Amino acid sequence: RVDVKDGSGCPGRTSRGTADNAGLPDAMAPFGCGAKDPATHLRNIFNRMGFDDEGIVALSGAHTLGRAFQERSGVVENGYGDAKASSYTKSGCPVRHDGKAGVGMAGGKAWTPNWLTFDNSYFQFLKRSKDDNLLWLPTDAALHEDPQFKVYFDRFADSKEAFFEAYSKAHTKLSELGSKFEPAEGFSLPASKL
């Protein structure tokens, strides 16, 4: 951002009216925005940023990557290291796209078995049998329980390409929120510079 020169120009932790999380969605009740259910909470958080249901579901699909840790969010019992890892997040798990060993820091609990691969496996939740080694929060469940969200959840489960297209649009929009570009019309680099 060109209009912020130091930390004084950044929003505070409670700036978006959603308790002490700077506008990030809560994983479970009580929801800082006052919503009574997870679907309403997700809409309260993302609609004010200009996202529709498709964008909300697409952004949630980013959970196909990564893990939650007890020491960070506190929403899981799994923490740092092999001793607290789920069966999918131990240091010896073959989760890399290239099939090689190494997961970075072991531990935590992932939403998907192959949590280092960006694909539509997050949306395969309903097609998998219950697996206590995978994470699924109330805000995740809302995406296939709420009828309006479910349309997109099912579409992305059936088509990785549809998910990728919607996700790229939503991620770009999220990344550019509040940005002021100079020059306003943007610029392009010559192909030889890429």
Coordinates of N, CA and C in Angstrom, one line a residue:
R1 N 0.8 -1.2 0.0 CA 0.0 0.0 0.0 C 0.9 1.2 0.0
V2 N 0.5 2.2 -0.8 CA 1.3 3.4 -0.9 C 0.9 4.4 0.1
D3 N -0.3 4.3 0.7 CA -0.8 5.3 1.6 C -0.5 5.0 3.1
V4 N 0.2 4.0 3.4 CA 0.6 3.6 4.8 C 2.1 3.6 4.8
K5 N 2.7 4.4 5.7 CA 4.2 4.4 5.7 C 4.7 3.7 7.0
D6 N 3.9 3.5 8.0 CA 4.4 2.8 9.2 C 3.1 2.2 9.9
G7 N 3.3 1.5 11.0 CA 2.3 0.8 11.7 C 1.1 1.6 12.1
S8 N 1.3 3.0 12.3 CA 0.2 3.8 12.8 C -1.0 3.8 11.8
G9 N -0.7 3.5 10.5 CA -1.8 3.6 9.5 C -2.5 2.2 9.4
C10 N -2.1 1.2 10.1 CA -2.7 -0.1 10.0 C -3.9 -0.2 11.0
P11 N -4.9 -1.0 10.6 CA -6.1 -1.1 11.5 C -5.7 -1.9 12.8
G12 N -6.4 -1.5 13.8 CA -6.2 -2.2 15.1 C -6.9 -3.6 15.1
R13 N -6.6 -4.3 16.2 CA -7.1 -5.7 16.3 C -8.6 -5.8 16.3
T14 N -9.3 -4.7 16.8 CA -10.7 -4.7 16.9 C -11.4 -3.8 15.9
S15 N -10.6 -3.4 14.9 CA -11.1 -2.3 14.0 C -12.3 -2.7 13.1
R16 N -12.5 -3.9 12.9 CA -13.6 -4.3 12.0 C -14.9 -4.8 12.8
G17 N -14.9 -4.5 14.1 CA -16.1 -4.7 14.9 C -16.3 -6.2 15.1
T18 N -15.2 -7.0 15.2 CA -15.4 -8.4 15.3 C -14.6 -9.0 16.5
A19 N -14.6 -8.3 17.6 CA -13.9 -8.7 18.8 C -12.4 -8.5 18.6
D20 N -11.6 -9.4 19.1 CA -10.1 -9.2 19.1 C -9.5 -10.1 18.1
N21 N -9.9 -10.0 16.8 CA -9.3 -10.8 15.8 C -9.1 -10.0 14.5
A22 N -9.3 -8.7 14.5 CA -9.1 -7.8 13.3 C -9.9 -8.3 12.1
G23 N -11.1 -8.8 12.4 CA -12.0 -9.2 11.3 C -11.8 -10.6 10.7
L24 N -10.9 -11.4 11.2 CA -10.8 -12.7 10.7 C -12.0 -13.6 11.3
P25 N -12.4 -14.6 10.5 CA -13.5 -15.4 11.0 C -13.1 -16.2 12.2
D26 N -14.1 -16.3 13.1 CA -13.9 -17.2 14.3 C -14.2 -18.7 13.8
A27 N -13.5 -19.6 14.4 CA -13.7 -21.0 13.9 C -15.0 -21.6 14.5
M28 N -15.4 -21.1 15.7 CA -16.6 -21.7 16.3 C -17.2 -20.6 17.3
A29 N -18.4 -20.8 17.7 CA -19.1 -19.9 18.6 C -18.3 -19.8 19.9
P30 N -18.4 -18.7 20.7 CA -19.2 -17.5 20.3 C -18.5 -16.7 19.2
F31 N -19.2 -16.2 18.3 CA -18.7 -15.4 17.2 C -18.6 -14.0 17.6
G32 N -17.5 -13.4 17.3 CA -17.2 -12.0 17.7 C -18.2 -11.0 17.1
C33 N -18.8 -11.3 16.0 CA -19.7 -10.4 15.3 C -21.1 -10.5 15.8
G34 N -21.3 -11.4 16.8 CA -22.6 -11.6 17.3 C -23.5 -12.6 16.6
A35 N -23.1 -13.2 15.5 CA -23.9 -14.2 14.8 C -24.2 -15.4 15.6
K36 N -25.4 -15.9 15.4 CA -25.8 -17.1 16.1 C -25.4 -18.4 15.5
D37 N -25.0 -18.4 14.2 CA -24.6 -19.6 13.5 C -23.4 -19.3 12.6
P38 N -22.7 -20.4 12.3 CA -21.4 -20.2 11.5 C -21.7 -19.6 10.1
A39 N -22.7 -20.0 9.4 CA -23.0 -19.4 8.1 C -23.2 -17.9 8.1
T40 N -24.0 -17.5 9.1 CA -24.2 -16.0 9.2 C -22.9 -15.3 9.6
H41 N -22.1 -16.0 10.4 CA -20.8 -15.4 10.8 C -19.9 -15.2 9.6
L42 N -19.8 -16.2 8.8 CA -19.0 -16.1 7.6 C -19.5 -15.0 6.7
R43 N -20.8 -14.9 6.5 CA -21.3 -13.8 5.6 C -21.1 -12.4 6.3
N44 N -21.2 -12.3 7.6 CA -20.9 -11.1 8.3 C -19.5 -10.6 8.0
I45 N -18.6 -11.5 8.1 CA -17.2 -11.2 7.9 C -16.9 -10.8 6.5
F46 N -17.3 -11.7 5.6 CA -16.8 -11.5 4.2 C -17.7 -10.6 3.3
N47 N -19.0 -10.6 3.6 CA -19.9 -9.7 2.8 C -19.5 -8.2 2.9
R48 N -19.0 -7.8 4.1 CA -18.6 -6.4 4.2 C -17.3 -6.1 3.4
M49 N -16.6 -7.1 3.0 CA -15.5 -6.9 2.2 C -15.8 -7.1 0.7
G50 N -17.1 -7.3 0.4 CA -17.5 -7.4 -1.0 C -17.6 -8.8 -1.5
F51 N -17.5 -9.8 -0.7 CA -17.5 -11.2 -1.2 C -18.9 -11.8 -1.2
D52 N -19.3 -12.5 -2.2 CA -20.5 -13.2 -2.3 C -20.3 -14.7 -1.8
D53 N -21.3 -15.5 -1.8 CA -21.2 -16.8 -1.3 C -20.2 -17.7 -2.0
E54 N -20.1 -17.5 -3.3 CA -19.1 -18.2 -4.1 C -17.7 -17.8 -3.6
G55 N -17.4 -16.6 -3.4 CA -16.1 -16.1 -3.0 C -15.8 -16.6 -1.6
I56 N -16.8 -16.6 -0.7 CA -16.6 -17.2 0.7 C -16.2 -18.6 0.6
V57 N -16.9 -19.4 -0.1 CA -16.6 -20.8 -0.2 C -15.3 -21.1 -0.9
A58 N -15.0 -20.3 -1.9 CA -13.7 -20.5 -2.6 C -12.5 -20.2 -1.6
L59 N -12.6 -19.0 -0.9 CA -11.5 -18.7 0.0 C -11.4 -19.7 1.1
S60 N -12.5 -20.3 1.6 CA -12.4 -21.4 2.6 C -11.7 -22.6 2.1
G61 N -11.7 -22.8 0.7 CA -11.0 -23.9 0.1 C -9.5 -23.8 0.3
A62 N -9.0 -22.7 0.7 CA -7.5 -22.5 1.0 C -7.1 -23.5 2.2
H63 N -8.1 -24.0 2.9 CA -7.8 -24.9 4.0 C -7.3 -26.3 3.4
T64 N -7.4 -26.4 2.1 CA -6.8 -27.6 1.5 C -5.3 -27.7 1.9
L65 N -4.7 -26.5 2.2 CA -3.3 -26.4 2.6 C -3.2 -26.1 4.1
G66 N -2.2 -26.6 4.7 CA -1.9 -26.1 6.0 C -2.6 -26.9 7.2
R67 N -2.3 -26.4 8.4 CA -2.8 -27.1 9.6 C -3.1 -26.0 10.6
A68 N -3.8 -26.5 11.6 CA -4.1 -25.7 12.8 C -3.2 -26.3 14.0
F69 N -2.8 -25.4 14.9 CA -2.0 -25.8 16.0 C -2.6 -25.4 17.3
Q70 N -2.5 -26.2 18.3 CA -3.0 -25.8 19.7 C -2.3 -24.5 20.1
E71 N -1.0 -24.4 19.9 CA -0.3 -23.2 20.4 C -0.6 -21.9 19.6
R72 N -1.3 -22.1 18.5 CA -1.6 -20.9 17.7 C -3.1 -20.5 17.9
S73 N -4.0 -21.2 17.3 CA -5.4 -20.9 17.3 C -6.1 -21.5 18.5
G74 N -5.6 -22.6 19.0 CA -6.2 -23.3 20.2 C -7.4 -24.1 19.8
V75 N -7.8 -24.2 18.6 CA -9.0 -24.9 18.2 C -8.8 -26.4 18.1
V76 N -7.6 -26.9 18.2 CA -7.3 -28.3 18.2 C -6.4 -28.7 19.4
E77 N -6.4 -30.0 19.7 CA -5.5 -30.4 20.7 C -4.1 -30.8 20.2
N78 N -4.0 -30.9 18.9 CA -2.7 -31.2 18.3 C -1.8 -30.0 18.2
G79 N -0.5 -30.2 18.7 CA 0.4 -29.1 18.7 C 1.7 -29.3 18.0
Y80 N 2.7 -28.6 18.4 CA 4.0 -28.7 17.8 C 4.7 -30.0 18.0
G81 N 5.3 -30.6 16.9 CA 6.2 -31.7 17.0 C 5.4 -33.1 16.8
D82 N 6.2 -34.1 16.6 CA 5.6 -35.4 16.3 C 4.8 -36.0 17.4
A83 N 5.1 -35.7 18.7 CA 4.4 -36.2 19.8 C 2.9 -35.7 19.8
K84 N 2.7 -34.5 19.3 CA 1.3 -33.9 19.2 C 0.7 -33.9 17.9
A85 N 1.4 -34.5 16.9 CA 0.9 -34.5 15.5 C -0.2 -35.5 15.3
S86 N -1.0 -35.2 14.3 CA -2.0 -36.2 13.9 C -1.3 -37.2 13.0
S87 N -2.0 -38.2 12.6 CA -1.4 -39.2 11.7 C -0.9 -38.6 10.4
Y88 N -1.5 -37.5 10.0 CA -1.1 -36.9 8.7 C 0.0 -35.8 8.8
T89 N 0.3 -35.4 10.0 CA 1.2 -34.3 10.2 C 2.5 -34.6 10.9
K90 N 2.8 -35.9 11.0 CA 4.1 -36.4 11.6 C 5.2 -36.1 10.5
S91 N 6.4 -36.0 11.0 CA 7.5 -35.7 10.2 C 7.8 -36.7 9.0
G92 N 7.4 -37.9 9.2 CA 7.6 -38.9 8.2 C 6.5 -39.1 7.2
C93 N 5.4 -38.3 7.3 CA 4.3 -38.5 6.4 C 4.6 -38.1 5.0
P94 N 4.2 -38.9 4.0 CA 4.5 -38.6 2.6 C 3.4 -37.6 2.0
V95 N 3.4 -36.4 2.4 CA 2.4 -35.4 1.9 C 2.9 -34.5 0.9
R96 N 4.2 -34.5 0.6 CA 4.7 -33.6 -0.4 C 4.2 -34.0 -1.8
H97 N 4.0 -33.0 -2.7 CA 3.6 -33.3 -4.1 C 4.6 -34.2 -4.8
D98 N 5.9 -34.0 -4.5 CA 6.9 -34.8 -5.2 C 7.2 -36.1 -4.5
G99 N 6.5 -36.4 -3.5 CA 6.6 -37.7 -2.8 C 7.8 -37.9 -1.9
K100 N 8.6 -36.9 -1.8 CA 9.8 -36.9 -1.0 C 9.5 -36.7 0.5
A101 N 10.4 -37.1 1.4 CA 10.2 -36.9 2.8 C 10.4 -35.4 3.2
G102 N 9.8 -35.0 4.3 CA 10.0 -33.7 4.8 C 8.7 -32.9 4.8
V103 N 8.3 -32.4 5.9 CA 7.0 -31.6 6.0 C 7.3 -30.3 6.6
G104 N 8.5 -29.9 6.8 CA 8.8 -28.7 7.6 C 8.6 -29.1 9.0
M105 N 8.0 -28.2 9.8 CA 7.8 -28.5 11.2 C 6.6 -29.5 11.3
A106 N 6.8 -30.6 12.1 CA 5.8 -31.6 12.3 C 4.8 -31.0 13.3
G107 N 3.6 -31.6 13.2 CA 2.6 -31.3 14.2 C 1.3 -30.7 13.7
G108 N 0.4 -30.4 14.6 CA -0.9 -29.8 14.2 C -1.8 -30.8 13.6
K109 N -2.9 -30.2 13.1 CA -4.0 -31.1 12.6 C -4.4 -30.4 11.3
A110 N -4.5 -31.2 10.2 CA -4.8 -30.7 8.8 C -6.2 -30.9 8.5
W111 N -6.7 -30.2 7.5 CA -8.1 -30.4 7.0 C -8.1 -31.5 5.9
T112 N -6.9 -31.8 5.3 CA -6.8 -32.8 4.2 C -5.6 -33.7 4.5
P113 N -5.7 -34.9 4.0 CA -4.5 -35.8 4.1 C -3.3 -35.3 3.5
N114 N -3.4 -34.7 2.3 CA -2.2 -34.2 1.6 C -2.2 -32.6 1.7
W115 N -1.9 -32.1 2.9 CA -2.1 -30.7 3.2 C -1.0 -29.8 2.6
L116 N -0.1 -30.4 1.8 CA 0.9 -29.6 1.1 C 0.6 -29.5 -0.4
T117 N -0.5 -30.0 -0.8 CA -0.9 -29.9 -2.2 C -2.2 -29.1 -2.3
F118 N -2.1 -28.1 -3.2 CA -3.2 -27.2 -3.4 C -4.1 -27.8 -4.5
D119 N -5.2 -28.3 -4.1 CA -6.2 -28.9 -5.0 C -7.6 -28.7 -4.4
N120 N -8.6 -29.5 -4.8 CA -9.9 -29.3 -4.3 C -10.3 -30.4 -3.3
S121 N -9.3 -31.0 -2.7 CA -9.5 -32.1 -1.7 C -10.3 -31.6 -0.4
Y122 N -10.2 -30.3 -0.1 CA -10.9 -29.8 1.0 C -12.4 -30.1 0.8
F123 N -12.9 -29.9 -0.4 CA -14.3 -30.1 -0.7 C -14.7 -31.6 -0.9
Q124 N -13.8 -32.5 -0.7 CA -14.1 -33.9 -0.7 C -14.5 -34.5 0.6
F125 N -14.7 -33.6 1.6 CA -15.1 -34.0 2.9 C -16.2 -35.0 3.0
L126 N -17.3 -34.7 2.2 CA -18.5 -35.5 2.3 C -18.3 -36.8 1.6
K127 N -17.3 -36.9 0.8 CA -17.0 -38.2 0.0 C -16.1 -39.1 0.8
R128 N -15.4 -38.6 1.9 CA -14.5 -39.4 2.7 C -15.3 -39.9 3.8
S129 N -14.8 -41.1 4.4 CA -15.4 -41.6 5.6 C -14.8 -40.7 6.7
K130 N -15.5 -40.7 7.9 CA -15.1 -39.9 9.0 C -13.7 -40.3 9.4
D131 N -12.9 -39.2 9.6 CA -11.5 -39.4 10.0 C -11.2 -38.5 11.1
D132 N -11.0 -39.0 12.3 CA -10.8 -38.1 13.5 C -9.4 -37.5 13.4
N133 N -8.5 -37.9 12.5 CA -7.2 -37.3 12.3 C -7.2 -36.0 11.4
L134 N -8.4 -35.7 10.9 CA -8.6 -34.5 10.1 C -9.4 -33.5 10.8
L135 N -9.2 -32.3 10.5 CA -9.9 -31.1 11.2 C -11.1 -30.8 10.3
W136 N -12.2 -30.5 11.0 CA -13.4 -30.0 10.4 C -14.2 -29.2 11.5
L137 N -14.2 -27.9 11.3 CA -14.7 -26.9 12.2 C -16.2 -26.5 11.9
P138 N -16.9 -25.9 12.8 CA -18.3 -25.5 12.5 C -18.4 -24.6 11.3
T139 N -17.4 -23.7 11.1 CA -17.4 -22.9 9.9 C -17.1 -23.6 8.6
D140 N -16.4 -24.8 8.7 CA -16.2 -25.6 7.5 C -17.6 -26.4 7.2
A141 N -18.2 -26.9 8.3 CA -19.4 -27.6 8.1 C -20.5 -26.7 7.5
A142 N -20.5 -25.4 7.9 CA -21.5 -24.5 7.3 C -21.5 -24.5 5.8
L143 N -20.4 -24.7 5.2 CA -20.3 -24.7 3.8 C -21.0 -25.8 3.0
H144 N -21.2 -26.9 3.7 CA -22.1 -27.9 3.0 C -23.4 -28.1 3.7
E145 N -23.7 -27.4 4.8 CA -25.0 -27.5 5.5 C -25.9 -26.3 5.0
D146 N -25.3 -25.1 4.8 CA -26.1 -24.0 4.4 C -26.5 -24.2 2.9
P147 N -27.7 -24.1 2.5 CA -28.1 -24.4 1.1 C -27.5 -23.5 0.1
Q148 N -27.3 -22.2 0.4 CA -26.7 -21.3 -0.6 C -25.2 -21.6 -0.7
F149 N -24.5 -21.9 0.4 CA -23.1 -22.2 0.3 C -22.9 -23.6 -0.4
K150 N -23.8 -24.5 -0.1 CA -23.6 -25.9 -0.6 C -23.5 -26.0 -2.1
V151 N -24.2 -25.1 -2.8 CA -24.2 -25.1 -4.3 C -22.7 -25.0 -4.7
Y152 N -21.9 -24.1 -4.1 CA -20.5 -23.9 -4.5 C -19.6 -25.0 -3.9
F153 N -19.9 -25.4 -2.7 CA -19.2 -26.5 -2.1 C -19.2 -27.8 -3.0
D154 N -20.4 -28.1 -3.5 CA -20.6 -29.3 -4.4 C -19.9 -29.0 -5.7
R155 N -20.0 -27.8 -6.3 CA -19.4 -27.5 -7.6 C -17.9 -27.7 -7.5
F156 N -17.3 -27.2 -6.4 CA -15.8 -27.3 -6.2 C -15.4 -28.7 -5.9
A157 N -16.2 -29.5 -5.2 CA -15.9 -30.9 -5.0 C -15.8 -31.7 -6.3
D158 N -16.7 -31.3 -7.3 CA -16.8 -32.0 -8.5 C -15.8 -31.5 -9.6
S159 N -15.2 -30.3 -9.4 CA -14.4 -29.7 -10.4 C -13.2 -28.9 -9.8
K160 N -12.0 -29.4 -9.9 CA -10.9 -28.7 -9.4 C -10.7 -27.4 -10.2
E161 N -11.0 -27.4 -11.5 CA -10.9 -26.3 -12.4 C -11.8 -25.2 -11.9
A162 N -13.1 -25.5 -11.6 CA -14.0 -24.5 -11.1 C -13.5 -23.9 -9.8
F163 N -13.0 -24.7 -8.9 CA -12.4 -24.2 -7.7 C -11.3 -23.2 -8.0
F164 N -10.3 -23.7 -8.8 CA -9.2 -22.8 -9.1 C -9.6 -21.5 -9.7
E165 N -10.5 -21.5 -10.6 CA -11.0 -20.2 -11.2 C -11.6 -19.3 -10.2
A166 N -12.5 -19.8 -9.4 CA -13.2 -19.0 -8.3 C -12.2 -18.6 -7.3
Y167 N -11.3 -19.4 -6.9 CA -10.3 -19.1 -5.8 C -9.3 -18.0 -6.3
S168 N -8.9 -18.1 -7.5 CA -7.9 -17.1 -8.0 C -8.6 -15.7 -8.0
K169 N -9.9 -15.6 -8.4 CA -10.6 -14.3 -8.4 C -10.7 -13.8 -6.9
A170 N -11.2 -14.7 -6.1 CA -11.4 -14.3 -4.7 C -10.1 -13.9 -4.0
H171 N -9.0 -14.7 -4.2 CA -7.8 -14.4 -3.6 C -7.2 -13.1 -4.0
T172 N -7.3 -12.8 -5.3 CA -6.9 -11.5 -5.9 C -7.6 -10.4 -5.2
K173 N -8.9 -10.5 -5.1 CA -9.8 -9.5 -4.5 C -9.4 -9.3 -3.1
L174 N -9.2 -10.3 -2.3 CA -8.8 -10.2 -0.9 C -7.4 -9.6 -0.8
S175 N -6.5 -9.9 -1.6 CA -5.2 -9.4 -1.6 C -5.1 -7.9 -1.9
E176 N -6.1 -7.4 -2.7 CA -6.1 -6.0 -3.1 C -7.0 -5.1 -2.3
L177 N -7.7 -5.7 -1.3 CA -8.6 -4.9 -0.5 C -7.8 -3.7 0.2
G178 N -8.3 -2.5 0.1 CA -7.7 -1.4 0.7 C -6.5 -0.9 0.1
S179 N -6.1 -1.4 -1.1 CA -4.9 -1.0 -1.8 C -5.1 0.2 -2.7
K180 N -4.2 1.0 -2.7 CA -4.2 2.2 -3.7 C -3.0 2.0 -4.6
F181 N -3.2 1.9 -5.8 CA -2.1 1.6 -6.8 C -1.6 2.8 -7.4
E182 N -0.3 2.9 -7.6 CA 0.2 4.0 -8.4 C 1.1 3.4 -9.5
P183 N 0.8 3.7 -10.7 CA -0.3 4.6 -11.2 C -1.7 3.8 -11.1
A184 N -2.7 4.5 -10.9 CA -4.1 3.9 -10.7 C -4.4 2.9 -11.7
E185 N -4.0 3.1 -13.0 CA -4.4 2.1 -14.1 C -3.5 0.9 -14.1
G186 N -2.5 0.9 -13.2 CA -1.6 -0.2 -13.1 C -0.5 -0.2 -14.2
F187 N 0.3 -1.2 -14.3 CA 1.3 -1.3 -15.3 C 1.6 -2.7 -15.7
S188 N 2.2 -2.9 -16.8 CA 2.6 -4.3 -17.3 C 4.1 -4.3 -17.5
L189 N 4.6 -5.4 -17.2 CA 6.1 -5.7 -17.5 C 6.2 -6.3 -18.9
P190 N 7.2 -6.0 -19.6 CA 7.4 -6.7 -20.9 C 7.7 -8.1 -20.6
A191 N 7.2 -9.0 -21.5 CA 7.4 -10.5 -21.3 C 8.9 -10.8 -21.1
S192 N 9.8 -10.1 -21.7 CA 11.2 -10.4 -21.5 C 11.7 -10.2 -20.1
K193 N 11.0 -9.4 -19.3 CA 11.3 -9.1 -17.9 C 10.8 -10.1 -16.9
L194 N 9.8 -11.0 -17.4 CA 9.2 -11.9 -16.5 C 10.1 -13.1 -16.4

